[in-house]
Short mmCIF file of C-alpha atoms in Angstrom, two decimals:
data_model
loop_
_atom_site.label_atom_id
_atom_site.label_comp_id
_atom_site.label_asym_id
_atom_site.label_seq_id
_atom_site.Cartn_x
_atom_site.Cartn_y
_atom_site.Cartn_z
CA MET A 11 0.78 -35.39 -3.64
CA SER A 12 1.27 -32.47 -6.01
CA VAL A 13 0.28 -28.93 -5.10
CA LEU A 14 0.40 -27.81 -8.74
CA LYS A 15 -0.11 -29.89 -11.88
CA ILE A 16 0.31 -28.65 -15.44
CA GLU A 17 -1.61 -30.67 -18.02
CA ALA A 18 -1.22 -30.38 -21.81
CA LEU A 19 -0.54 -26.64 -21.60
CA ARG A 20 -0.22 -24.78 -24.89
CA LYS A 21 0.21 -21.07 -25.66
CA THR A 22 0.86 -19.36 -28.98
CA PHE A 23 1.52 -15.73 -29.86
CA GLY A 24 0.54 -15.33 -33.48
CA GLY A 25 2.51 -18.00 -35.30
CA LEU A 26 4.97 -18.52 -32.45
CA VAL A 27 4.45 -21.51 -30.17
CA ALA A 28 5.64 -20.36 -26.73
CA VAL A 29 4.41 -23.34 -24.68
CA ASP A 30 3.81 -26.66 -26.42
CA ASP A 31 1.89 -29.54 -24.77
CA LEU A 32 3.66 -29.06 -21.44
CA ASN A 33 3.09 -31.51 -18.58
CA PHE A 34 4.64 -31.69 -15.10
CA ALA A 35 3.64 -31.76 -11.43
CA VAL A 36 5.14 -29.87 -8.48
CA PRO A 37 5.18 -32.06 -5.34
CA ARG A 38 3.84 -30.46 -2.16
CA GLY A 39 6.60 -29.29 0.17
CA SER A 40 9.33 -29.41 -2.46
CA ILE A 41 11.60 -26.86 -4.08
CA TYR A 42 10.97 -27.32 -7.79
CA GLY A 43 12.90 -25.75 -10.64
CA LEU A 44 11.94 -24.85 -14.21
CA ILE A 45 14.97 -24.25 -16.41
CA GLY A 46 15.77 -23.71 -20.07
CA PRO A 47 17.68 -21.40 -22.43
CA ASN A 48 16.59 -17.80 -23.00
CA GLY A 49 13.26 -17.74 -24.79
CA ALA A 50 12.38 -21.29 -23.78
CA GLY A 51 8.99 -20.20 -22.41
CA LYS A 52 9.67 -20.28 -18.66
CA THR A 53 8.22 -16.89 -17.71
CA THR A 54 5.30 -17.51 -20.08
CA VAL A 55 4.46 -20.58 -18.01
CA PHE A 56 4.50 -18.45 -14.83
CA ASN A 57 2.32 -15.82 -16.51
CA ILE A 58 -0.22 -18.47 -17.46
CA ILE A 59 -0.28 -19.98 -13.98
CA THR A 60 -0.89 -16.57 -12.39
CA ARG A 61 -3.47 -15.72 -15.09
CA PHE A 62 -1.69 -12.86 -16.84
CA TYR A 63 -1.92 -14.94 -20.02
CA GLN A 64 -4.77 -17.13 -21.23
CA PRO A 65 -3.53 -20.43 -22.68
CA ASP A 66 -4.87 -21.89 -25.91
CA SER A 67 -5.52 -25.19 -24.17
CA GLY A 68 -4.63 -27.27 -21.13
CA ARG A 69 -5.34 -27.27 -17.40
CA ILE A 70 -3.54 -25.92 -14.31
CA LEU A 71 -4.67 -27.90 -11.28
CA PHE A 72 -3.96 -26.42 -7.85
CA HIS A 73 -4.47 -28.44 -4.66
CA ASP A 74 -4.44 -26.45 -1.41
CA GLY A 75 -4.56 -29.59 0.71
CA GLN A 76 -8.34 -29.68 0.87
CA GLU A 77 -9.74 -29.18 -2.60
CA LYS A 78 -8.45 -29.18 -6.16
CA VAL A 79 -9.29 -26.37 -8.58
CA ASP A 80 -8.34 -25.37 -12.11
CA LEU A 81 -6.61 -21.99 -11.90
CA LEU A 82 -7.91 -21.17 -15.37
CA ASP A 83 -11.34 -20.69 -13.75
CA TYR A 84 -9.99 -17.76 -11.70
CA ARG A 85 -8.92 -14.17 -12.38
CA VAL A 86 -5.56 -12.58 -11.61
CA HIS A 87 -6.63 -10.96 -8.33
CA GLU A 88 -8.23 -14.20 -7.11
CA ILE A 89 -5.12 -16.35 -7.51
CA ILE A 90 -3.29 -14.98 -4.48
CA LYS A 91 -6.31 -15.65 -2.23
CA LEU A 92 -6.17 -19.30 -3.29
CA GLY A 93 -2.59 -19.50 -2.00
CA VAL A 94 -0.52 -18.87 -5.13
CA ALA A 95 1.94 -15.96 -4.88
CA ARG A 96 4.78 -14.88 -7.15
CA THR A 97 7.66 -12.52 -7.70
CA PHE A 98 8.74 -11.02 -11.01
CA GLN A 99 12.12 -10.73 -12.76
CA ASN A 100 12.25 -7.06 -11.78
CA VAL A 101 11.67 -6.12 -8.14
CA GLU A 102 8.08 -4.93 -7.71
CA LEU A 103 7.87 -2.81 -4.54
CA PHE A 104 6.08 0.37 -3.52
CA ASN A 105 9.29 2.43 -3.49
CA ASN A 106 7.80 5.52 -1.83
CA MET A 107 6.39 3.46 1.02
CA THR A 108 8.30 2.20 4.04
CA VAL A 109 9.44 -1.36 4.55
CA MET A 110 6.62 -1.94 7.03
CA GLU A 111 4.03 -0.41 4.70
CA ASN A 112 5.16 -2.74 1.93
CA MET A 113 4.80 -5.70 4.27
CA LEU A 114 1.30 -4.63 5.32
CA ALA A 115 0.34 -4.16 1.68
CA GLY A 116 1.39 -7.76 1.07
CA GLY A 117 -0.79 -8.95 3.94
CA HIS A 118 -3.78 -6.85 2.97
CA THR A 119 -5.56 -9.77 1.28
CA ALA A 120 -5.42 -11.74 4.53
CA LEU A 121 -7.00 -9.00 6.67
CA GLU A 122 -10.52 -9.94 5.51
CA THR A 123 -11.99 -6.60 6.52
CA ASN A 124 -14.78 -4.78 4.75
CA PHE A 125 -14.83 -1.29 3.27
CA PHE A 126 -16.43 0.43 6.28
CA GLN A 127 -14.05 -1.18 8.77
CA GLU A 128 -11.07 0.15 6.85
CA VAL A 129 -12.41 3.64 6.08
CA PHE A 130 -13.70 4.33 9.60
CA ARG A 131 -11.03 2.18 11.33
CA LEU A 132 -13.62 0.28 13.35
CA PRO A 133 -12.47 -2.03 16.21
CA GLY A 134 -12.46 -5.12 14.00
CA PHE A 135 -10.01 -3.49 11.60
CA GLY A 136 -7.71 -2.24 14.36
CA LYS A 137 -7.38 -5.69 15.85
CA LYS A 138 -6.55 -7.29 12.53
CA GLU A 139 -4.11 -4.53 11.58
CA LYS A 140 -2.32 -5.02 14.92
CA GLU A 141 -2.04 -8.75 14.19
CA ALA A 142 -0.72 -7.98 10.68
CA ARG A 143 1.98 -5.71 12.13
CA ARG A 144 3.00 -8.40 14.61
CA LYS A 145 3.28 -10.93 11.81
CA ALA A 146 5.22 -8.46 9.64
CA ARG A 147 7.76 -7.90 12.41
CA GLU A 148 8.22 -11.66 12.79
CA VAL A 149 8.80 -12.11 9.06
CA LEU A 150 11.20 -9.15 8.92
CA ASP A 151 13.14 -10.65 11.82
CA PHE A 152 13.28 -14.01 10.01
CA LEU A 153 14.68 -12.22 6.94
CA ASN A 154 17.18 -10.21 9.02
CA LEU A 155 15.43 -6.98 8.03
CA SER A 156 14.52 -5.86 11.55
CA GLY A 157 15.28 -2.22 12.26
CA ARG A 158 14.38 -1.12 8.74
CA GLU A 159 10.62 -0.93 9.29
CA ASN A 160 10.41 2.87 8.94
CA GLN A 161 12.93 3.21 6.11
CA ARG A 162 11.75 3.69 2.55
CA ALA A 163 11.86 0.61 0.34
CA SER A 164 13.75 2.60 -2.30
CA ALA A 165 16.55 3.30 0.20
CA GLN A 166 17.36 -0.39 0.58
CA ALA A 167 20.19 -2.09 -1.28
CA TYR A 168 19.06 -4.26 -4.18
CA GLY A 169 19.63 -7.50 -2.29
CA MET A 170 17.54 -6.18 0.61
CA GLN A 171 14.76 -5.21 -1.79
CA LYS A 172 14.69 -8.78 -3.08
CA LEU A 173 14.35 -10.03 0.50
CA LEU A 174 11.58 -7.53 1.17
CA GLU A 175 9.74 -8.85 -1.87
CA LEU A 176 9.97 -12.36 -0.41
CA GLY A 177 8.70 -11.02 2.90
CA ARG A 178 5.71 -9.42 1.27
CA ILE A 179 4.83 -12.78 -0.30
CA LEU A 180 5.15 -14.56 3.06
CA MET A 181 2.57 -12.14 4.45
CA THR A 182 -0.05 -13.74 2.17
CA ASP A 183 0.39 -17.20 3.75
CA PRO A 184 0.87 -18.90 0.37
CA GLU A 185 0.71 -22.62 -0.31
CA ILE A 186 3.18 -22.16 -3.15
CA MET A 187 5.63 -19.37 -4.06
CA LEU A 188 6.51 -18.82 -7.73
CA LEU A 189 9.88 -17.08 -7.92
CA ASP A 190 10.92 -15.67 -11.29
CA GLU A 191 14.73 -15.32 -11.41
CA PRO A 192 15.11 -14.73 -7.65
CA SER A 193 18.92 -14.38 -7.84
CA ALA A 194 18.95 -11.91 -10.74
CA GLY A 195 21.25 -8.98 -9.98
CA MET A 196 22.75 -10.63 -6.91
CA ASN A 197 26.45 -11.24 -6.31
CA ASN A 198 27.81 -14.64 -5.26
CA ARG A 199 27.56 -13.88 -1.54
CA GLU A 200 23.95 -12.71 -1.83
CA THR A 201 23.06 -15.74 -3.97
CA GLY A 202 24.56 -18.07 -1.37
CA HIS A 203 22.51 -16.38 1.33
CA LEU A 204 19.40 -16.65 -0.86
CA ALA A 205 19.91 -20.41 -1.26
CA SER A 206 20.04 -20.89 2.51
CA LEU A 207 17.06 -18.60 2.99
CA LEU A 208 14.85 -20.43 0.48
CA LYS A 209 15.61 -23.74 2.16
CA SER A 210 14.71 -22.19 5.51
CA ILE A 211 11.45 -20.77 4.12
CA GLN A 212 10.48 -24.17 2.75
CA GLN A 213 11.16 -25.86 6.07
CA GLU A 214 10.02 -23.21 8.56
CA PHE A 215 6.86 -22.09 6.74
CA GLU A 216 6.15 -25.44 5.02
CA ILE A 217 5.73 -23.67 1.69
CA THR A 218 6.27 -25.23 -1.73
CA ILE A 219 8.72 -23.19 -3.81
CA PHE A 220 8.60 -23.24 -7.61
CA LEU A 221 11.33 -21.21 -9.28
CA VAL A 222 12.56 -20.16 -12.70
CA GLU A 223 16.27 -19.49 -12.53
CA HIS A 224 19.32 -19.08 -14.79
CA ASP A 225 21.89 -19.60 -12.04
CA MET A 226 22.47 -23.33 -12.36
CA SER A 227 24.54 -23.54 -9.19
CA LEU A 228 21.58 -22.21 -7.21
CA VAL A 229 19.14 -24.55 -8.95
CA MET A 230 21.30 -27.63 -8.44
CA ASN A 231 21.96 -26.69 -4.82
CA ILE A 232 18.39 -26.27 -3.60
CA CYS A 233 15.96 -27.99 -5.98
CA ASP A 234 14.53 -31.41 -5.22
CA ARG A 235 13.33 -31.89 -8.78
CA ILE A 236 13.68 -29.96 -12.05
CA THR A 237 11.92 -29.73 -15.39
CA ALA A 238 13.92 -28.51 -18.39
CA ILE A 239 12.13 -27.00 -21.37
CA ASN A 240 13.20 -25.72 -24.76
CA PHE A 241 11.00 -23.97 -27.31
CA GLY A 242 8.12 -24.46 -24.89
CA ARG A 243 8.40 -28.26 -24.77
CA LYS A 244 9.58 -30.42 -21.91
CA ILE A 245 12.86 -32.09 -22.83
CA PHE A 246 13.72 -33.68 -19.48
CA GLU A 247 12.56 -33.98 -15.89
CA GLY A 248 14.47 -35.39 -12.96
CA SER A 249 16.69 -34.81 -9.96
CA PRO A 250 19.56 -32.27 -10.13
CA GLU A 251 21.99 -35.14 -10.73
CA GLU A 252 19.88 -36.53 -13.58
CA ILE A 253 19.49 -33.08 -15.12
CA GLN A 254 23.25 -32.52 -15.08
CA SER A 255 23.90 -35.78 -16.93
CA SER A 256 21.09 -35.35 -19.47
CA GLU A 257 22.32 -35.07 -23.07
CA ALA A 258 19.06 -33.37 -24.07
CA VAL A 259 19.60 -30.61 -21.50
CA GLN A 260 23.26 -30.16 -22.44
CA GLU A 261 22.33 -29.88 -26.11
CA ALA A 262 19.61 -27.32 -25.38
CA TYR A 263 22.04 -25.08 -23.54
CA LEU A 264 25.17 -25.66 -25.62
CA GLY A 265 23.80 -26.64 -29.03
CA SER A 266 24.53 -29.88 -30.82
CA GLU A 267 27.97 -30.65 -32.16
CA ASP A 268 26.58 -30.63 -35.71
CA GLU A 269 25.60 -26.97 -35.52
#
């Protein structure tokens, strides 16, 4: 069963076709990769899924295990409550807030408190905030970030900031995580640790992971299935082994011999 299904998706910017009749499905519980050369339309696809862009046509079907909805019927701020969370190419943290405060901000949508509970800190809010802090500490421990709770996010090394961003997503209890270039800016050691961590997240939290990534070694190491696109169109879909042997994928990245 797929948790996310893209059907006949198309997006143009003026006369430029960024996404062209794109179709694929992300199986529940998998680590799924979307690859392609620079400008292939990968981040545009993410931006459509998370409702930052409105497509010209197509459907984005999301299945949370109970019901199926078209994400195009929802607004940006509603997507995360459905169980769809994402990161961006650049780290997006509240730099002047502490590590713990960033984690609690990530879990804010799950608190389900009303305005008066939060403003006047009524008993219902206190109980839920205590539970959120307990959960945050567990996630930080899982990410090996324990002991940094009261440190500013901006004081963390870049690799640690990337981990904190993952932690903030885990606080939302997502069904699927969309990771846009998760290894960007990381060295080989950090990328190796990230690969192990993403596998652990998939297994421990039973979360589907859908990533856009340029580091092919990372993609081939952790992905169960991959879709390759070029100029917004799907050129191949298959296992890492099938992707590596695909002439269409090799040509997209390296260019044809006739060029």
